[in-house]
mmCIF file of C-alpha atoms (C1' of nucleotides) in Angstrom:
data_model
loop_
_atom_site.group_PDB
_atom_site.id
_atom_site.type_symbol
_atom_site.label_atom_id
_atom_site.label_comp_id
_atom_site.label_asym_id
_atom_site.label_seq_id
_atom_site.Cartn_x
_atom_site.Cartn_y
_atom_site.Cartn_z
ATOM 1 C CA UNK A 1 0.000 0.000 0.000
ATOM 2 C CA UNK A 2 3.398 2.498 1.055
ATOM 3 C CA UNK A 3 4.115 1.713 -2.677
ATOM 4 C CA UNK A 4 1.030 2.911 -4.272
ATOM 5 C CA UNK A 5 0.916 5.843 -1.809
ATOM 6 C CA UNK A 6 4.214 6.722 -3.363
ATOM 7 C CA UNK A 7 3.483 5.998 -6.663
ATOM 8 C CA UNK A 8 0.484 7.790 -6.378
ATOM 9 C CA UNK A 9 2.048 10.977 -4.903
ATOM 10 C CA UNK A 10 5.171 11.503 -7.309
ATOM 11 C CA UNK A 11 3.261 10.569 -10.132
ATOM 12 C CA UNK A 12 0.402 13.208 -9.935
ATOM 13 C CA UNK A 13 3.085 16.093 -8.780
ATOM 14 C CA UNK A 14 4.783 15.022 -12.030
ATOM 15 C CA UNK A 15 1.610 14.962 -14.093
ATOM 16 C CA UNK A 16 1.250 18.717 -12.247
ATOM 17 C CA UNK A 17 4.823 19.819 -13.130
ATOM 18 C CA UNK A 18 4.910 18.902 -16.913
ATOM 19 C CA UNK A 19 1.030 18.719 -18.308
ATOM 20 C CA UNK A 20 -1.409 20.577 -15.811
ATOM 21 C CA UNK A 21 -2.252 23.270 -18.158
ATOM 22 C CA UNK A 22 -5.245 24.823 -15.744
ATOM 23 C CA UNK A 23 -5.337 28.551 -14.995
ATOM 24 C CA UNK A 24 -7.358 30.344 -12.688
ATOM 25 C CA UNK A 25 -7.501 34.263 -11.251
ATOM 26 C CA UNK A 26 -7.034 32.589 -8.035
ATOM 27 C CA UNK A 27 -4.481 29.986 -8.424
ATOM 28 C CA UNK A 28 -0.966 30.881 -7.234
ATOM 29 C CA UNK A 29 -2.831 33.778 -5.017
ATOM 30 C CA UNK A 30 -1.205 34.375 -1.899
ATOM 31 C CA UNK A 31 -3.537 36.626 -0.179
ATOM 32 C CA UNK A 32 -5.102 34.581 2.593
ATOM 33 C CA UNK A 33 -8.736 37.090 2.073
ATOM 34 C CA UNK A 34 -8.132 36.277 -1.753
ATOM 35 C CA UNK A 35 -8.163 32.307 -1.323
ATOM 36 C CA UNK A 36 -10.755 32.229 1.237
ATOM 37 C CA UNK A 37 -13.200 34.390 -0.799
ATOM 38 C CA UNK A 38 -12.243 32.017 -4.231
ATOM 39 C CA UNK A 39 -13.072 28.552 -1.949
ATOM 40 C CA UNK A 40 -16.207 30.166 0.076
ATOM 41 C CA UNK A 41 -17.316 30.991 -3.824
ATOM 42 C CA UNK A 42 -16.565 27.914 -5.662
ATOM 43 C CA UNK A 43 -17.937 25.601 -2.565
ATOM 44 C CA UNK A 44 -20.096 23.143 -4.938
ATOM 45 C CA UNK A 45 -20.269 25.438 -7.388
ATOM 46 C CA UNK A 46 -18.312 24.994 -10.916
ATOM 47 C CA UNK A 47 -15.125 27.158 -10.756
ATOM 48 C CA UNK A 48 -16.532 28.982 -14.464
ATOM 49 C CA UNK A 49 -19.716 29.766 -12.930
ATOM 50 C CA UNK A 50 -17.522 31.615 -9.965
ATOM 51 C CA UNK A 51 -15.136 33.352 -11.974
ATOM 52 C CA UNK A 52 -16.819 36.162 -12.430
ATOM 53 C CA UNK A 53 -17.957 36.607 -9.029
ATOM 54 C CA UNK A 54 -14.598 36.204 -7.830
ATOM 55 C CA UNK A 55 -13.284 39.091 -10.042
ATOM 56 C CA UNK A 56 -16.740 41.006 -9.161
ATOM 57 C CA UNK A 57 -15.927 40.636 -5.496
ATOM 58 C CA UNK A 58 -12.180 40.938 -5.602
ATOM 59 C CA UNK A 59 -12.601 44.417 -7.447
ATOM 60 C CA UNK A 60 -15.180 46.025 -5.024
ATOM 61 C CA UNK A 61 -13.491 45.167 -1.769
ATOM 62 C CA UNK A 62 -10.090 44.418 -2.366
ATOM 63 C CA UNK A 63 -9.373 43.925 1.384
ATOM 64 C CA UNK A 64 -11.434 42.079 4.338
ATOM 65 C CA UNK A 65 -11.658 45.620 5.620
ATOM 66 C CA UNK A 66 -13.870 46.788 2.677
ATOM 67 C CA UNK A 67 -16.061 43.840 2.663
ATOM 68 C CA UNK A 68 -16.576 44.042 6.501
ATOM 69 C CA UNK A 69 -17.753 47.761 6.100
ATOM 70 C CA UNK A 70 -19.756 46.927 2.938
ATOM 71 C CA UNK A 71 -24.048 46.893 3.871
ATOM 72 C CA UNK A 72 -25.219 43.789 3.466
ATOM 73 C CA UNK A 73 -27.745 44.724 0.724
ATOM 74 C CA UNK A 74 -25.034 45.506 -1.380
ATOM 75 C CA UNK A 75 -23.204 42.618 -0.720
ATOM 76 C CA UNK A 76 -26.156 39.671 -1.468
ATOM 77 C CA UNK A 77 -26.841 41.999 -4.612
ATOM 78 C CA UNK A 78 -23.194 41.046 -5.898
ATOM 79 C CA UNK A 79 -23.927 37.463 -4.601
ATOM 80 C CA UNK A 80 -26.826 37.483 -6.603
ATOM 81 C CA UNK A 81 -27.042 34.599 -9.258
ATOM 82 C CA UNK A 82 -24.561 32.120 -7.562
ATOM 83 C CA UNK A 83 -26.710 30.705 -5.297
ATOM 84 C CA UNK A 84 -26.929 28.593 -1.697
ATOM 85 C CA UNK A 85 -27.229 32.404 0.176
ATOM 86 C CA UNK A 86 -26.243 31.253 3.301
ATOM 87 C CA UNK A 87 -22.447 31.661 1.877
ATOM 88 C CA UNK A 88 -22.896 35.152 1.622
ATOM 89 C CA UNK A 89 -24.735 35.644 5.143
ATOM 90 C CA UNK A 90 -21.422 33.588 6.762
ATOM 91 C CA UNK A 91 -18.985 35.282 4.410
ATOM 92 C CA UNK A 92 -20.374 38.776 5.745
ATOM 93 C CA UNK A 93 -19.876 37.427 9.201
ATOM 94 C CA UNK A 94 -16.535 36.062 8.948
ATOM 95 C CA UNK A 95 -15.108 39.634 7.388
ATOM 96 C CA UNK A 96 -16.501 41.387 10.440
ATOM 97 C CA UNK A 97 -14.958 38.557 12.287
ATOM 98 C CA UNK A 98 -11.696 39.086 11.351
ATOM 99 C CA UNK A 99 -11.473 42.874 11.466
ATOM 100 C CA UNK A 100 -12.891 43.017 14.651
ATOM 101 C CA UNK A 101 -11.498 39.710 17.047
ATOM 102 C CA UNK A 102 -8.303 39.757 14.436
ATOM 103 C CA UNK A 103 -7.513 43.066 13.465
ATOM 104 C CA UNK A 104 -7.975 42.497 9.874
ATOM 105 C CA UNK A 105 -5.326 39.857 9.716
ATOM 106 C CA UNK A 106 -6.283 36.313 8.777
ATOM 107 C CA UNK A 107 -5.788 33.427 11.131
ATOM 108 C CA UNK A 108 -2.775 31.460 10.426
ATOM 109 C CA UNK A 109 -4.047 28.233 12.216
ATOM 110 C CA UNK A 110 -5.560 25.383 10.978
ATOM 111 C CA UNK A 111 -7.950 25.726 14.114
ATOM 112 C CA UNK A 112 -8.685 29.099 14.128
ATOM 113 C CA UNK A 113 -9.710 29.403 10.625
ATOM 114 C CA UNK A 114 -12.314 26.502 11.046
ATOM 115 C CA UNK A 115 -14.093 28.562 13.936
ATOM 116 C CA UNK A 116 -14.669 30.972 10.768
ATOM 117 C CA UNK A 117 -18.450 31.188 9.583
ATOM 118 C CA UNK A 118 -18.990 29.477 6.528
ATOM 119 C CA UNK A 119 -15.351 27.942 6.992
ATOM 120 C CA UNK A 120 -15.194 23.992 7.507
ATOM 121 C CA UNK A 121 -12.919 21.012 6.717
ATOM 122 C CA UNK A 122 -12.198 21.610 3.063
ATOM 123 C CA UNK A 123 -12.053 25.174 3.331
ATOM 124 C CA UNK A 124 -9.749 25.272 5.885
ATOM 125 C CA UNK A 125 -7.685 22.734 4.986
ATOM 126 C CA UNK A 126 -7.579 25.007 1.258
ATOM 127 C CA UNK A 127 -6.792 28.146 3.264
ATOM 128 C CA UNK A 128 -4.255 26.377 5.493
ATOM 129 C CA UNK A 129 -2.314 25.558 2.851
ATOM 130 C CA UNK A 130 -2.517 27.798 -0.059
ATOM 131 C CA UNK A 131 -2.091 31.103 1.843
ATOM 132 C CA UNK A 132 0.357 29.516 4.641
ATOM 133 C CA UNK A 133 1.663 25.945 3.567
ATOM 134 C CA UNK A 134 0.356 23.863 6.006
ATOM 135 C CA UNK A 135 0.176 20.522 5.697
ATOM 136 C CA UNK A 136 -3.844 19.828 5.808
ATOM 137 C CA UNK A 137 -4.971 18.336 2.519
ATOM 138 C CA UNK A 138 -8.154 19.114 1.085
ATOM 139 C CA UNK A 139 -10.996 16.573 0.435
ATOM 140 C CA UNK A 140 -13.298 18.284 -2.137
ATOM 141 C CA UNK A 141 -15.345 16.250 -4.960
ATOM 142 C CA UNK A 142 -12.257 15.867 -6.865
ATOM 143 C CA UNK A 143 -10.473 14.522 -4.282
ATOM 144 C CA UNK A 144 -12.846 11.816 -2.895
ATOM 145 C CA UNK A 145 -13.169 10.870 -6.756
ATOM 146 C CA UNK A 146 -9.733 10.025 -7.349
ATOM 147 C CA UNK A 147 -8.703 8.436 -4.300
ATOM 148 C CA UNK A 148 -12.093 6.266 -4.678
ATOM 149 C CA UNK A 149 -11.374 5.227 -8.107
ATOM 150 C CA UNK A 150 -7.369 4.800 -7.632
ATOM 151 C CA UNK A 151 -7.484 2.727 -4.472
ATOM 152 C CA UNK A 152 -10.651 0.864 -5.457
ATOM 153 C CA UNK A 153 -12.779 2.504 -2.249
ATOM 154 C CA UNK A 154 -16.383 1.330 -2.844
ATOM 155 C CA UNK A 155 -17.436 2.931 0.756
ATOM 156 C CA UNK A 156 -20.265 5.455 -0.056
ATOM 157 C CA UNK A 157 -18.264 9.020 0.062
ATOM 158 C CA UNK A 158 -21.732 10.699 1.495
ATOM 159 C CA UNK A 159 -21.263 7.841 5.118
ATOM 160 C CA UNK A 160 -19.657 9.213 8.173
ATOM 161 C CA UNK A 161 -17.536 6.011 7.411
ATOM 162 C CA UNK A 162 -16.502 7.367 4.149
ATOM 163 C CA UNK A 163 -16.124 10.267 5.160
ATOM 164 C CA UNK A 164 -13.027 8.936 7.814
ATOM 165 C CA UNK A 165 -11.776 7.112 5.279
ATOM 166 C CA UNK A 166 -11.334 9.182 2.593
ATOM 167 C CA UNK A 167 -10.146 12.037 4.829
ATOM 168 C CA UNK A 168 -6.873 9.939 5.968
ATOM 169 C CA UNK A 169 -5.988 8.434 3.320
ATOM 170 C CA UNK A 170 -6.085 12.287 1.646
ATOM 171 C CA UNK A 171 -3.841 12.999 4.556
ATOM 172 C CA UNK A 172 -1.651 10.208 4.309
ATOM 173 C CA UNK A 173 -0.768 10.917 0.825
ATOM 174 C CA UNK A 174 0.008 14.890 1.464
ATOM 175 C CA UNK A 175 3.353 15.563 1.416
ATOM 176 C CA UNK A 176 4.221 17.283 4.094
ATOM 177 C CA UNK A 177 6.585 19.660 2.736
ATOM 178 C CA UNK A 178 5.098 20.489 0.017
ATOM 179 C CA UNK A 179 1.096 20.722 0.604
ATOM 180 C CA UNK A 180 0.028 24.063 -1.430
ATOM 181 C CA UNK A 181 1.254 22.671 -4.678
ATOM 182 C CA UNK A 182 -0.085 18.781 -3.804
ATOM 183 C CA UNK A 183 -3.593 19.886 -2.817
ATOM 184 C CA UNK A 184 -4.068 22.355 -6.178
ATOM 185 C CA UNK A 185 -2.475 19.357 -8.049
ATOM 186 C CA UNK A 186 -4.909 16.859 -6.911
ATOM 187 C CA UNK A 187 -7.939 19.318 -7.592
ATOM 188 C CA UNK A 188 -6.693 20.011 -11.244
ATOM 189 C CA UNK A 189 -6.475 16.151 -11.710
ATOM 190 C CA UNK A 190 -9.725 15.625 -11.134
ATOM 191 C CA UNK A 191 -11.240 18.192 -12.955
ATOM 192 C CA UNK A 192 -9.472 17.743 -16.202
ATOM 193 C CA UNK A 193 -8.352 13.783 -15.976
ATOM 194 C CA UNK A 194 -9.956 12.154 -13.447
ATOM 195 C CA UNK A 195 -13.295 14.012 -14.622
ATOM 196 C CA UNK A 196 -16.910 12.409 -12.733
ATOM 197 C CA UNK A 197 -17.697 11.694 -17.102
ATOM 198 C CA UNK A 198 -15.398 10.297 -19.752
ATOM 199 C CA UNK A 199 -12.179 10.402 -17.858
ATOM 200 C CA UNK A 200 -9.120 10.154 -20.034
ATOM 201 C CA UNK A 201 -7.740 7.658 -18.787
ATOM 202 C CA UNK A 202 -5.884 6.702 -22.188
ATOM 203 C CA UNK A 203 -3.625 9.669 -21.225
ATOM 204 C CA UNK A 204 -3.980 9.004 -17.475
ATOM 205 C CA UNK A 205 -0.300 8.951 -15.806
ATOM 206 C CA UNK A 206 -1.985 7.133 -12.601
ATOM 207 C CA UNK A 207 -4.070 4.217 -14.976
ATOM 208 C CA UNK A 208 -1.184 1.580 -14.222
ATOM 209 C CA UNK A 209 -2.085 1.018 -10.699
ATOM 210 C CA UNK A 210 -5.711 2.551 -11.214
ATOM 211 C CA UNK A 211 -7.831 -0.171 -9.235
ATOM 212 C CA UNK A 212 -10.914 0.914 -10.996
ATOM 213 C CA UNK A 213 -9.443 1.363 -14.491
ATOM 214 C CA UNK A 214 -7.899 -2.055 -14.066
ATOM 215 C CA UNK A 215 -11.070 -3.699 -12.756
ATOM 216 C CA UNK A 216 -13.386 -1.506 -15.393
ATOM 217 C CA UNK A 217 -15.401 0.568 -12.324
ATOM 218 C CA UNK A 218 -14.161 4.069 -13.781
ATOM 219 C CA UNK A 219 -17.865 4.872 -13.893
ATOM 220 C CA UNK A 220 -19.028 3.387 -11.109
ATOM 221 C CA UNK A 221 -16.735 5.127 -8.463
ATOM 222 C CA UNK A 222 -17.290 6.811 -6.488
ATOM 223 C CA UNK A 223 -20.163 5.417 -4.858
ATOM 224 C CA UNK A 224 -23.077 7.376 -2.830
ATOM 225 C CA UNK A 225 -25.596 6.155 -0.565
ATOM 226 C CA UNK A 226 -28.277 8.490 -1.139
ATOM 227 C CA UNK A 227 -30.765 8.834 -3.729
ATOM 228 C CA UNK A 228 -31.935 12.391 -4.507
ATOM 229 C CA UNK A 229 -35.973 12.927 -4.434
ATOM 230 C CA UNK A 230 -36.669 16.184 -6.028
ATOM 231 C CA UNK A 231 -40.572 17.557 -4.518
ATOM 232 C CA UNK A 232 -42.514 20.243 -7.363
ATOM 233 C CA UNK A 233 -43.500 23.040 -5.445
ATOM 234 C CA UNK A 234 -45.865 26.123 -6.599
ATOM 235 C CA UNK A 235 -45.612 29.671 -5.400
ATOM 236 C CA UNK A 236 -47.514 32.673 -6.726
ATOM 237 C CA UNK A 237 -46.479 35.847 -6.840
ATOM 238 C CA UNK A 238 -48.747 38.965 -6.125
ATOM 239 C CA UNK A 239 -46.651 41.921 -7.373
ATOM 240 C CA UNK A 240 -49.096 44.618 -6.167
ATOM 241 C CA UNK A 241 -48.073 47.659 -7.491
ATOM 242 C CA UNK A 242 -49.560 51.074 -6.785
ATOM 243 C CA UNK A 243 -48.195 54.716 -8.285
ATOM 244 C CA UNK A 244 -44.993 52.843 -9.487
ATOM 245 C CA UNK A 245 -43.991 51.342 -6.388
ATOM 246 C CA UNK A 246 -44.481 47.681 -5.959
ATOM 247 C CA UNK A 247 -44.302 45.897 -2.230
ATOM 248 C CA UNK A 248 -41.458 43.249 -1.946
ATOM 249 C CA UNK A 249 -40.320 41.807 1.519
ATOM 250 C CA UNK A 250 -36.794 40.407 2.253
ATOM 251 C CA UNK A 251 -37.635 36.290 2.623
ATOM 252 C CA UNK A 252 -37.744 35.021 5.791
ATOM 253 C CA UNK A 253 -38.035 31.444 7.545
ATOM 254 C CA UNK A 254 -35.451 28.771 7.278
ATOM 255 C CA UNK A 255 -36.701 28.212 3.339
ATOM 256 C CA UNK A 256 -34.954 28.791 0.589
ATOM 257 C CA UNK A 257 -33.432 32.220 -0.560
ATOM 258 C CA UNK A 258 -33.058 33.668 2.608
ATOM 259 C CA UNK A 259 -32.040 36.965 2.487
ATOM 260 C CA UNK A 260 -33.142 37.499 -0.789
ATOM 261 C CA UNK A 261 -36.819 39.795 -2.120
ATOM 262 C CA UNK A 262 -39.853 38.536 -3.461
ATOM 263 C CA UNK A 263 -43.586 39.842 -3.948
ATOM 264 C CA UNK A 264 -46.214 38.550 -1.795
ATOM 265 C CA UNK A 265 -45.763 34.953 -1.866
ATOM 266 C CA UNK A 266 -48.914 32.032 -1.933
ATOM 267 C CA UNK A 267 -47.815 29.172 -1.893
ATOM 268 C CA UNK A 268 -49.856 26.142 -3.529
ATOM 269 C CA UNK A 269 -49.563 22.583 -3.455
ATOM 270 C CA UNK A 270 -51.068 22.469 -6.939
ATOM 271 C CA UNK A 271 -52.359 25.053 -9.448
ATOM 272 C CA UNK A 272 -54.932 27.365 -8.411
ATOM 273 C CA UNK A 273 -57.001 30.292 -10.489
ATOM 274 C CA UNK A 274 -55.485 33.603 -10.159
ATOM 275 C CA UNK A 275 -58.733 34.930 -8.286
ATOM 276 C CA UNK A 276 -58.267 32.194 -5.492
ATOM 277 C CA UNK A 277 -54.731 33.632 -5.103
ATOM 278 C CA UNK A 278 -56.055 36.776 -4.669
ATOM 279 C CA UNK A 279 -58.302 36.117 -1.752
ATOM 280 C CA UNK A 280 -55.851 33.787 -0.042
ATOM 281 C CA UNK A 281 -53.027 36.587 -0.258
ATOM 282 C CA UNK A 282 -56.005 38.887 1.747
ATOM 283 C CA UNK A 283 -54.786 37.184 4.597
ATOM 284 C CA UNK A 284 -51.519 38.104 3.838
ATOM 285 C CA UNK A 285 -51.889 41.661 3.004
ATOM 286 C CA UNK A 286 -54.311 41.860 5.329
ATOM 287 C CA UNK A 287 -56.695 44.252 3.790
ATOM 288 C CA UNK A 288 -58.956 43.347 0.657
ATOM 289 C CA UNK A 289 -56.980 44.577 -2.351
ATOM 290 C CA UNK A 290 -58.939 46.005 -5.151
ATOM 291 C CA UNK A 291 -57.857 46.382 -9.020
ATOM 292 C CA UNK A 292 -56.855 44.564 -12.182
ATOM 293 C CA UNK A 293 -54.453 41.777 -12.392
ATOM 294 C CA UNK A 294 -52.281 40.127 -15.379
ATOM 295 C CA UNK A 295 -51.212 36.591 -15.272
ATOM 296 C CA UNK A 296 -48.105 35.992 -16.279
ATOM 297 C CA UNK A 297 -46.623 32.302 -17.602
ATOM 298 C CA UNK A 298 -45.816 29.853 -15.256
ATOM 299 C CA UNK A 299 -42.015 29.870 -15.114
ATOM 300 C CA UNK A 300 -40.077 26.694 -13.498
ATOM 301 C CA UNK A 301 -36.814 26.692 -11.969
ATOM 302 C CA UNK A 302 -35.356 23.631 -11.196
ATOM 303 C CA UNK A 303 -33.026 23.560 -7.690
ATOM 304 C CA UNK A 304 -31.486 20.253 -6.452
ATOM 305 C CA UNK A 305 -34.008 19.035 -4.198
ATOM 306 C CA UNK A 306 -37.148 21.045 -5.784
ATOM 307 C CA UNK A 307 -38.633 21.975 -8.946
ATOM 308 C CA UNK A 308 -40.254 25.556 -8.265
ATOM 309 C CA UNK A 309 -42.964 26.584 -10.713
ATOM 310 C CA UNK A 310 -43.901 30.601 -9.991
ATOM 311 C CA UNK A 311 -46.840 32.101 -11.607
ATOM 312 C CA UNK A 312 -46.737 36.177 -11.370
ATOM 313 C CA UNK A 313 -50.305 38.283 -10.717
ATOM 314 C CA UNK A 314 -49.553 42.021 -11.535
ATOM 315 C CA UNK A 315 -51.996 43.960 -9.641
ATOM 316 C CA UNK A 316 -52.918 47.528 -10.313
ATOM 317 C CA UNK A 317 -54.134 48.973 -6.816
ATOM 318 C CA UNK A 318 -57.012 51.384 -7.041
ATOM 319 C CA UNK A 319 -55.561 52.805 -3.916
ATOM 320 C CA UNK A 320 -52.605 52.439 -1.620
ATOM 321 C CA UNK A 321 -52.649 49.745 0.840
ATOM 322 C CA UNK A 322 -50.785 49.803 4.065
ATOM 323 C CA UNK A 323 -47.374 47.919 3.478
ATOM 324 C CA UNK A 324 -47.916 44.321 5.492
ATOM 325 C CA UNK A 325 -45.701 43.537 8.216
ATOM 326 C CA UNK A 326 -42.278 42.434 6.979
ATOM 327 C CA UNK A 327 -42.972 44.487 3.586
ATOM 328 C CA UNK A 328 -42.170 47.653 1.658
ATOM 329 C CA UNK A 329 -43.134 49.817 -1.340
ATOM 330 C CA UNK A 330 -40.033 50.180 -3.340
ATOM 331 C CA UNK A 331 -39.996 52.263 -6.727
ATOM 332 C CA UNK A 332 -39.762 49.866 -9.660
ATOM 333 C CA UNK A 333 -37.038 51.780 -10.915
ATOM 334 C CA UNK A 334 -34.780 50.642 -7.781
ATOM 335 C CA UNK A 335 -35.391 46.686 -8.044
ATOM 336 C CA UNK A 336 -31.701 47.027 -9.357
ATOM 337 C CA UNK A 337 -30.672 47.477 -5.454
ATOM 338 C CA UNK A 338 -32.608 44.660 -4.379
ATOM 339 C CA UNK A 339 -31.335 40.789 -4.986
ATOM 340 C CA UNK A 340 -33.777 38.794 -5.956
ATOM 341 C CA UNK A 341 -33.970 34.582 -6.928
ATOM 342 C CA UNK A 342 -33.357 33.684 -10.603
ATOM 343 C CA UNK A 343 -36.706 33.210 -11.535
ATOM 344 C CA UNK A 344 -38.250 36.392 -10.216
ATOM 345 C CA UNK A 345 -35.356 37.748 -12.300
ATOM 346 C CA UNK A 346 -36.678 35.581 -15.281
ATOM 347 C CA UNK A 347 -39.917 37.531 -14.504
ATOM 348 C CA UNK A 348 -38.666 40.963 -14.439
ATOM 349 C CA UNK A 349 -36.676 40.772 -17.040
ATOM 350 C CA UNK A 350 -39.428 39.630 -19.051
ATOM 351 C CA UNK A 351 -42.120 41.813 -18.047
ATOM 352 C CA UNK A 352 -40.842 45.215 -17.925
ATOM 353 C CA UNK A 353 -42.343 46.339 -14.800
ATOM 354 C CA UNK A 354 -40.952 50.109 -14.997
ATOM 355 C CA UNK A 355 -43.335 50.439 -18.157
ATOM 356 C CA UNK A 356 -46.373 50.417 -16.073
ATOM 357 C "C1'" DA B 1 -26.983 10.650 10.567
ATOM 358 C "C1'" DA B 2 -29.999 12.791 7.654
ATOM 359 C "C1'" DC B 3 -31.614 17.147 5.556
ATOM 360 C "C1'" DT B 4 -31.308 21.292 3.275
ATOM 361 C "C1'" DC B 5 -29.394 25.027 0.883
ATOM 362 C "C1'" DG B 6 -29.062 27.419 -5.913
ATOM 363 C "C1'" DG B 7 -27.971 27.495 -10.132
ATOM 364 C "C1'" DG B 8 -25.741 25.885 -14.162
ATOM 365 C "C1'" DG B 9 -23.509 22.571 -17.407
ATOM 366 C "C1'" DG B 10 -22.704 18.221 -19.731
ATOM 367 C "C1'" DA B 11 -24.117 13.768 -21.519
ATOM 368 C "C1'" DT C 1 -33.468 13.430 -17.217
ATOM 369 C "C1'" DC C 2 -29.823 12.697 -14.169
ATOM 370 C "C1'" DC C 3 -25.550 13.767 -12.013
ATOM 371 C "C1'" DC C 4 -22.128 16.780 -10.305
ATOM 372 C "C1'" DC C 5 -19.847 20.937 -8.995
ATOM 373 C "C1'" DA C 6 -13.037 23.528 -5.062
ATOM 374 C "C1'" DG C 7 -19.208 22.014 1.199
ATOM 375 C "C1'" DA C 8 -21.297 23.805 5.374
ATOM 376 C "C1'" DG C 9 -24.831 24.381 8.833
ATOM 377 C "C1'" DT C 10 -28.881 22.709 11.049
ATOM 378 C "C1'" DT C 11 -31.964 19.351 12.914
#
DNA sequence: AACTCGGGGGA
DNA sequence: TCCCCAGAGTT
C-alpha cells in the first residue's frame, strides 16, 4: 500500500509539473482574504460559474476591511445569481470577524480558521495551505473521486464512514513539505483527468495502478448512498403595485433564498385560479386589495431538491394599501438594489415592470 | 446521521 | 433526465 501511496504521490506532482495546463484568477494567489473568498465561492459550485464573481468581489473590496464595512444589501446583490445564500450571510460574518477579534489579519491556524463562519474542513484545509503551507490536505469532490477510483474505495463518500476514510488516506498521501502545490495538483487532476464523465484515462499517468481502471469501475466510483428525491412546489407571486412602487419583503423562515426579495408569496400545493390567489393573499396583506391583475406564464426553476414553478399576478391597486408587516413599497425603478432569486429575475426581465 | 441550501452545465 | 460541482450548517 506504502508503494502505491508513493506511486500515487510523485506521479500526480509530475503529471502537475509537466502537463497541468489549468489557470485560474485565483491559483498561485497568496492573499489569505483572496483564497478564502475564491473557496467560500466555488464551494459546490463549478469554478466557471464563480469566476466572475470572484473578479466582481475581488474588485469592489479588495481587502477584508472593505467587505466588513460593505451593507449587506449591497453585498447579497453582488452574490446574486450564484446561489446557496447562506455563503454570503457567513462570508459577511466572517469579514466582520476578522477585522474586529483579528484586526484584519487572517488566522494562520488550521484551528482558528475553522471557527470561521462558513469555513469547515475543506475550506480550511484550502486556506491552510494555499495562503500559509500547512500541511492539511483538502478533500473536495475531486479529491474523494480520485482516491475512490485509484485505491478501489467502494465505501459510499456521502457515510460518516466514508467520510473517515477518505479524509486519511487524503492525509496520508500529502506531502508534508510540500502541501500548497499537492492539494491544487490533486484538484486540477480531477477536474481535467480524473473528470466524474469520460475520464481520459488513455492519457492518465496514474491508470497503471488505477484499481478501478484495471477492474473496469471508472464509472461506477465513487459510490453514494443516497438517492436524490426532487418535490414540485408552486408559489404565486402577487406583485401589487400602486403609483410605481411595488411591495417586496426580504424572505424570511429557514426556506430557501433567505435573504433574498420577493412579492407577496402564496404558496400552492397544486395550481390554483389567479382569483383564489387573490383572496388567499387577503390574509396576507391583510386588507382586501382592489384592481386589475395580469397573469403571467408559469415559469419553473429547477433547484437540487425542488422543482419551483412561480406564476406572477400584476396587480394595479385602485388605492394604496398599508405595506404588510415584513414588507415595503419600493420604486420599480430601484429593483436594481434589491437581490432577488433567478426566476423572479426571469420575470422581471421579461415583463418590464418600470413600463407600467 | 440525515436534511437542506441554488444554479448551471454536460451527456 | 440525471448527475455533479473547489461544502457547510442545522436538525
Amino acid at each position: 500500500m506504502n508503494n502505491n501511496h508513493q506511486f500515487f504521490s510523485s506521479q500526480l506532482l509530475s503529471w502537475n509539473r509537466d502537463s497541468n495546463q489549468r489557470t485560474m484568477p485565483w491559483k498561485g494567489e497568496k492573499d489569505p482574504y483572496k483564497i478564502w473568498l475564491s473557496e467560500i465561492m466555488l464551494q459546490q459550485t463549478r469554478v466557471e460559474q464563480g469566476r466572475a464573481y470572484y473578479e466582481a468581489f475581488t474588485s469592489k473590496y479588495p481587502t477584508v476591511f472593505d467587505l466588513a464595512a460593505a451593507p449587506d444589501e449591497e453585498v447579497f446583490r453582488l452574490w446574486q445569481g450564484l446561489g446557496y445564500y447562506a455563503r454570503c450571510k457567513n462570508m459577511l460574518a466572517a469579514a466582520r470577524s476578522i477585522v474586529h477579534d483579528y484586526n484584519g489579519i487572517f488566522p494562520n491556524d488550521y484551528h482558528t480558521i475553522t471557527t470561521l463562519k462558513g469555513i469547515g474542513s475543506y475550506t480550511a484545509a484550502a486556506i491552510a495551505s494555499f495562503a500559509f503551507n500547512l500541511p492539511y490536505a483538502v478533500l473536495d469532490g475531486n479529491v474523494y473521486r480520485v482516491l475512490a477510483r485509484f485505491f478501489g474505495i467502494d465505501t459510499p463518500i456521502d457515510t460518516t464512514e466514508g467520510k473517515k476514510i477518505f479524509s486519511e488516506t487524503a492525509q496520508n498521501l500529502l506531502p508534508v513539505n510540500k502541501p500548497a502545490v499537492y492539494n491544487q495538483a490533486i484538484m486540477d487532476f480531477g477536474a481535467v483527468v480524473c473528470k466524474p464523465q469520460q475520464p481520459n484515462c488513455l492519457e492518465c499517468p496514474l491508470a497503471t495502478k488505477c484499481i478501478a481502471f484495471l477492474t473496469n469501475q471508472v464509472n461506477k466510483l465513487p459510490l453514494k448512498s443516497k438517492k436524490l428525491t426532487v418535490k414540485n412546489r408552486y408559489f404565486f407571486y402577487i406583485v401589487a403595485i400602486y403609483n410605481q412602487q411595488v411591495l417586496i419583503q426580504k424572505r424570511p423562515g429557514k426556506d430557501i433564498w433567505q435573504n433574498l426579495h420577493e412579492f407577496i408569496p402564496v404558496e400552492s400545493p397544486e395550481i390554483l385560479p389567479a382569483q383564489t390567489i387573490l383572496e388567499q393573499s387577503r390574509e396576507i396583506v391583510g386588507t382586501v386589495v382592489n384592481g386589475s391583475f395580469t397573469l403571467s406564464p408559469l415559469f419553473k426553476q429547477k433547484l437540487t431538491h425542488q422543482t419551483i414553478h412561480a406564476q406572477f399576478i400584476r396587480l394595479a391597486l385602485k388605492s394604496r394599501i398599508q405595506a404588510p408587516q415584513g414588507f415595503q413599497w419600493v420604486p420599480l425603478n430601484s429593483l436594481d438594489n434589491y437581490a432577488f432569486p433567478k426566476i423572479i429575475l426571469d420575470y422581471l426581465q421579461n415583463n418590464q415592470l418600470q413600463l407600467l
